Amino acid sequence: MKFVRDKIICMDTVAALIRREDKFFLTRENKDDESLSEISGEIERGNTHREALREKVRQEVGIEVEIEKKVKKVDNSENRKHWYLVEEVKQSEENPDPDKIQSEQKGEWVQISETGQMHDRTAEFSEKHREELRN
């Protein structure tokens, strides 16, 4: 939430669910955290959703992604979160090893139905939008 002259400004954030076949890569917010969640971050002024999403994934897990589709925009009084389904870019000169995501980030590949391992907001979203995430 941001304040501008005593007014509350709603923040826009993007969230990436990285898909590989029938699994999703989710991360831990900190090393002591047991639950897994989507990769998300605030959209910087002047950036598009796609630019912000690609940059956040690059920062968090060091890979390039292609955006498959926007799944949903979720609004509340403090935040607008734009959820996207993304896939890893195939191996190329710019992205030599897309499998490094497993070894360099504290996260896991999980089935979308494994909500017991997820942070509450991620589990709630994946349960509500399970069909959209599978297609």
C-alpha positions as protocol buffer text, in pm:
chain_id: "A"
residue {
  index: 1
  type: MET
  ca { x: 0 y: 0 z: 0 }
}
residue {
  index: 2
  type: LYS
  ca { x: 128 y: 348 z: -83 }
}
residue {
  index: 3
  type: PHE
  ca { x: 19 y: 680 z: 58 }
}
residue {
  index: 4
  type: VAL
  ca { x: 13 y: 998 z: -149 }
}
residue {
  index: 5
  type: ARG
  ca { x: -100 y: 1307 z: 43 }
}
residue {
  index: 6
  type: ASP
  ca { x: -311 y: 1104 z: 287 }
}
residue {
  index: 7
  type: LYS
  ca { x: -469 y: 896 z: 11 }
}
residue {
  index: 8
  type: ILE
  ca { x: -420 y: 523 z: -13 }
}
residue {
  index: 9
  type: ILE
  ca { x: -296 y: 410 z: -354 }
}
residue {
  index: 10
  type: CYS
  ca { x: -364 y: 53 z: -456 }
}
residue {
  index: 11
  type: MET
  ca { x: -47 y: -135 z: -564 }
}
residue {
  index: 12
  type: ASP
  ca { x: -33 y: -355 z: -869 }
}
residue {
  index: 13
  type: THR
  ca { x: 170 y: -675 z: -841 }
}
residue {
  index: 14
  type: VAL
  ca { x: 233 y: -966 z: -1075 }
}
residue {
  index: 15
  type: ALA
  ca { x: 245 y: -1333 z: -979 }
}
residue {
  index: 16
  type: ALA
  ca { x: 405 y: -1612 z: -1181 }
}
residue {
  index: 17
  type: LEU
  ca { x: 313 y: -1977 z: -1167 }
}
residue {
  index: 18
  type: ILE
  ca { x: 592 y: -2150 z: -1360 }
}
residue {
  index: 19
  type: ARG
  ca { x: 466 y: -2467 z: -1526 }
}
residue {
  index: 20
  type: ARG
  ca { x: 663 y: -2766 z: -1650 }
}
residue {
  index: 21
  type: GLU
  ca { x: 432 y: -3036 z: -1784 }
}
residue {
  index: 22
  type: ASP
  ca { x: 190 y: -3102 z: -1494 }
}
residue {
  index: 23
  type: LYS
  ca { x: 397 y: -2944 z: -1214 }
}
residue {
  index: 24
  type: PHE
  ca { x: 450 y: -2590 z: -1090 }
}
residue {
  index: 25
  type: PHE
  ca { x: 766 y: -2440 z: -941 }
}
residue {
  index: 26
  type: LEU
  ca { x: 697 y: -2260 z: -615 }
}
residue {
  index: 27
  type: THR
  ca { x: 947 y: -2094 z: -382 }
}
residue {
  index: 28
  type: ARG
  ca { x: 992 y: -2035 z: -11 }
}
residue {
  index: 29
  type: GLU
  ca { x: 973 y: -1670 z: 94 }
}
residue {
  index: 30
  type: ASN
  ca { x: 1262 y: -1726 z: 333 }
}
residue {
  index: 31
  type: LYS
  ca { x: 1488 y: -2016 z: 429 }
}
residue {
  index: 32
  type: ASP
  ca { x: 1292 y: -2096 z: 746 }
}
residue {
  index: 33
  type: ASP
  ca { x: 956 y: -2099 z: 569 }
}
residue {
  index: 34
  type: GLU
  ca { x: 795 y: -2439 z: 520 }
}
residue {
  index: 35
  type: SER
  ca { x: 523 y: -2326 z: 279 }
}
residue {
  index: 36
  type: LEU
  ca { x: 568 y: -2267 z: -92 }
}
residue {
  index: 37
  type: SER
  ca { x: 432 y: -1972 z: -286 }
}
residue {
  index: 38
  type: GLU
  ca { x: 421 y: -1810 z: -627 }
}
residue {
  index: 39
  type: ILE
  ca { x: 692 y: -1574 z: -746 }
}
residue {
  index: 40
  type: SER
  ca { x: 549 y: -1225 z: -719 }
}
residue {
  index: 41
  type: GLY
  ca { x: 651 y: -862 z: -705 }
}
residue {
  index: 42
  type: GLU
  ca { x: 542 y: -505 z: -748 }
}
residue {
  index: 43
  type: ILE
  ca { x: 513 y: -355 z: -1094 }
}
residue {
  index: 44
  type: GLU
  ca { x: 762 y: -70 z: -1120 }
}
residue {
  index: 45
  type: ARG
  ca { x: 639 y: 255 z: -1268 }
}
residue {
  index: 46
  type: GLY
  ca { x: 675 y: 251 z: -1645 }
}
residue {
  index: 47
  type: ASN
  ca { x: 694 y: -130 z: -1676 }
}
residue {
  index: 48
  type: THR
  ca { x: 431 y: -348 z: -1834 }
}
residue {
  index: 49
  type: HIS
  ca { x: 297 y: -654 z: -1656 }
}
residue {
  index: 50
  type: ARG
  ca { x: 500 y: -876 z: -1888 }
}
residue {
  index: 51
  type: GLU
  ca { x: 823 y: -683 z: -1825 }
}
residue {
  index: 52
  type: ALA
  ca { x: 769 y: -691 z: -1449 }
}
residue {
  index: 53
  type: LEU
  ca { x: 687 y: -1061 z: -1453 }
}
residue {
  index: 54
  type: ARG
  ca { x: 990 y: -1161 z: -1659 }
}
residue {
  index: 55
  type: GLU
  ca { x: 1221 y: -945 z: -1445 }
}
residue {
  index: 56
  type: LYS
  ca { x: 1089 y: -1089 z: -1117 }
}
residue {
  index: 57
  type: VAL
  ca { x: 1130 y: -1449 z: -1238 }
}
residue {
  index: 58
  type: ARG
  ca { x: 1479 y: -1369 z: -1367 }
}
residue {
  index: 59
  type: GLN
  ca { x: 1573 y: -1218 z: -1027 }
}
residue {
  index: 60
  type: GLU
  ca { x: 1422 y: -1498 z: -820 }
}
residue {
  index: 61
  type: VAL
  ca { x: 1519 y: -1810 z: -1015 }
}
residue {
  index: 62
  type: GLY
  ca { x: 1753 y: -1696 z: -1291 }
}
residue {
  index: 63
  type: ILE
  ca { x: 1560 y: -1819 z: -1593 }
}
residue {
  index: 64
  type: GLU
  ca { x: 1374 y: -1669 z: -1885 }
}
residue {
  index: 65
  type: VAL
  ca { x: 1005 y: -1745 z: -1923 }
}
residue {
  index: 66
  type: GLU
  ca { x: 734 y: -1717 z: -2185 }
}
residue {
  index: 67
  type: ILE
  ca { x: 397 y: -1598 z: -2066 }
}
residue {
  index: 68
  type: GLU
  ca { x: 124 y: -1843 z: -2159 }
}
residue {
  index: 69
  type: LYS
  ca { x: -177 y: -1653 z: -2033 }
}
residue {
  index: 70
  type: LYS
  ca { x: -318 y: -1429 z: -1766 }
}
residue {
  index: 71
  type: VAL
  ca { x: -521 y: -1645 z: -1531 }
}
residue {
  index: 72
  type: LYS
  ca { x: -690 y: -1386 z: -1312 }
}
residue {
  index: 73
  type: LYS
  ca { x: -673 y: -1039 z: -1158 }
}
residue {
  index: 74
  type: VAL
  ca { x: -750 y: -1043 z: -787 }
}
residue {
  index: 75
  type: ASP
  ca { x: -848 y: -712 z: -627 }
}
residue {
  index: 76
  type: ASN
  ca { x: -859 y: -616 z: -264 }
}
residue {
  index: 77
  type: SER
  ca { x: -848 y: -276 z: -95 }
}
residue {
  index: 78
  type: GLU
  ca { x: -467 y: -262 z: -83 }
}
residue {
  index: 79
  type: ASN
  ca { x: -349 y: -462 z: -383 }
}
residue {
  index: 80
  type: ARG
  ca { x: -430 y: -577 z: -734 }
}
residue {
  index: 81
  type: LYS
  ca { x: -250 y: -902 z: -810 }
}
residue {
  index: 82
  type: HIS
  ca { x: -230 y: -1019 z: -1170 }
}
residue {
  index: 83
  type: TRP
  ca { x: -171 y: -1397 z: -1184 }
}
residue {
  index: 84
  type: TYR
  ca { x: 4 y: -1539 z: -1491 }
}
residue {
  index: 85
  type: LEU
  ca { x: 80 y: -1890 z: -1606 }
}
residue {
  index: 86
  type: VAL
  ca { x: 432 y: -1906 z: -1753 }
}
residue {
  index: 87
  type: GLU
  ca { x: 664 y: -2169 z: -1898 }
}
residue {
  index: 88
  type: GLU
  ca { x: 1042 y: -2187 z: -1907 }
}
residue {
  index: 89
  type: VAL
  ca { x: 1206 y: -2077 z: -2228 }
}
residue {
  index: 90
  type: LYS
  ca { x: 1370 y: -2374 z: -2395 }
}
residue {
  index: 91
  type: GLN
  ca { x: 1746 y: -2400 z: -2389 }
}
residue {
  index: 92
  type: SER
  ca { x: 1920 y: -2134 z: -2599 }
}
residue {
  index: 93
  type: GLU
  ca { x: 2236 y: -1925 z: -2603 }
}
residue {
  index: 94
  type: GLU
  ca { x: 2072 y: -1668 z: -2372 }
}
residue {
  index: 95
  type: ASN
  ca { x: 1921 y: -1933 z: -2147 }
}
residue {
  index: 96
  type: PRO
  ca { x: 2176 y: -2218 z: -2154 }
}
residue {
  index: 97
  type: ASP
  ca { x: 2031 y: -2438 z: -1879 }
}
residue {
  index: 98
  type: PRO
  ca { x: 1664 y: -2400 z: -1792 }
}
residue {
  index: 99
  type: ASP
  ca { x: 1695 y: -2692 z: -1546 }
}
residue {
  index: 100
  type: LYS
  ca { x: 1913 y: -2483 z: -1314 }
}
residue {
  index: 101
  type: ILE
  ca { x: 1591 y: -2363 z: -1153 }
}
residue {
  index: 102
  type: GLN
  ca { x: 1587 y: -2681 z: -944 }
}
residue {
  index: 103
  type: SER
  ca { x: 1936 y: -2650 z: -801 }
}
residue {
  index: 104
  type: GLU
  ca { x: 1976 y: -2277 z: -745 }
}
residue {
  index: 105
  type: GLN
  ca { x: 1649 y: -2174 z: -582 }
}
residue {
  index: 106
  type: LYS
  ca { x: 1495 y: -2286 z: -255 }
}
residue {
  index: 107
  type: GLY
  ca { x: 1177 y: -2417 z: -404 }
}
residue {
  index: 108
  type: GLU
  ca { x: 1010 y: -2727 z: -538 }
}
residue {
  index: 109
  type: TRP
  ca { x: 817 y: -2859 z: -835 }
}
residue {
  index: 110
  type: VAL
  ca { x: 473 y: -2961 z: -706 }
}
residue {
  index: 111
  type: GLN
  ca { x: 142 y: -3080 z: -845 }
}
residue {
  index: 112
  type: ILE
  ca { x: -124 y: -2810 z: -835 }
}
residue {
  index: 113
  type: SER
  ca { x: -329 y: -3041 z: -613 }
}
residue {
  index: 114
  type: GLU
  ca { x: -57 y: -3050 z: -342 }
}
residue {
  index: 115
  type: THR
  ca { x: -205 y: -2751 z: -160 }
}
residue {
  index: 116
  type: GLY
  ca { x: -90 y: -2873 z: 183 }
}
residue {
  index: 117
  type: GLN
  ca { x: 263 y: -2761 z: 96 }
}
residue {
  index: 118
  type: MET
  ca { x: 153 y: -2415 z: -22 }
}
residue {
  index: 119
  type: HIS
  ca { x: 118 y: -2079 z: 145 }
}
residue {
  index: 120
  type: ASP
  ca { x: -251 y: -2010 z: 220 }
}
residue {
  index: 121
  type: ARG
  ca { x: -296 y: -1747 z: -58 }
}
residue {
  index: 122
  type: THR
  ca { x: -130 y: -1974 z: -315 }
}
residue {
  index: 123
  type: ALA
  ca { x: -336 y: -2277 z: -209 }
}
residue {
  index: 124
  type: GLU
  ca { x: -658 y: -2077 z: -219 }
}
residue {
  index: 125
  type: PHE
  ca { x: -581 y: -1942 z: -566 }
}
residue {
  index: 126
  type: SER
  ca { x: -480 y: -2283 z: -704 }
}
residue {
  index: 127
  type: GLU
  ca { x: -795 y: -2448 z: -567 }
}
residue {
  index: 128
  type: LYS
  ca { x: -1024 y: -2182 z: -715 }
}
residue {
  index: 129
  type: HIS
  ca { x: -851 y: -2184 z: -1054 }
}
residue {
  index: 130
  type: ARG
  ca { x: -737 y: -2546 z: -1086 }
}
residue {
  index: 131
  type: GLU
  ca { x: -904 y: -2604 z: -1424 }
}
residue {
  index: 132
  type: GLU
  ca { x: -762 y: -2285 z: -1575 }
}
residue {
  index: 133
  type: LEU
  ca { x: -413 y: -2381 z: -1454 }
}
residue {
  index: 134
  type: ARG
  ca { x: -433 y: -2729 z: -1607 }
}
residue {
  index: 135
  type: ASN
  ca { x: -529 y: -2603 z: -1956 }
}
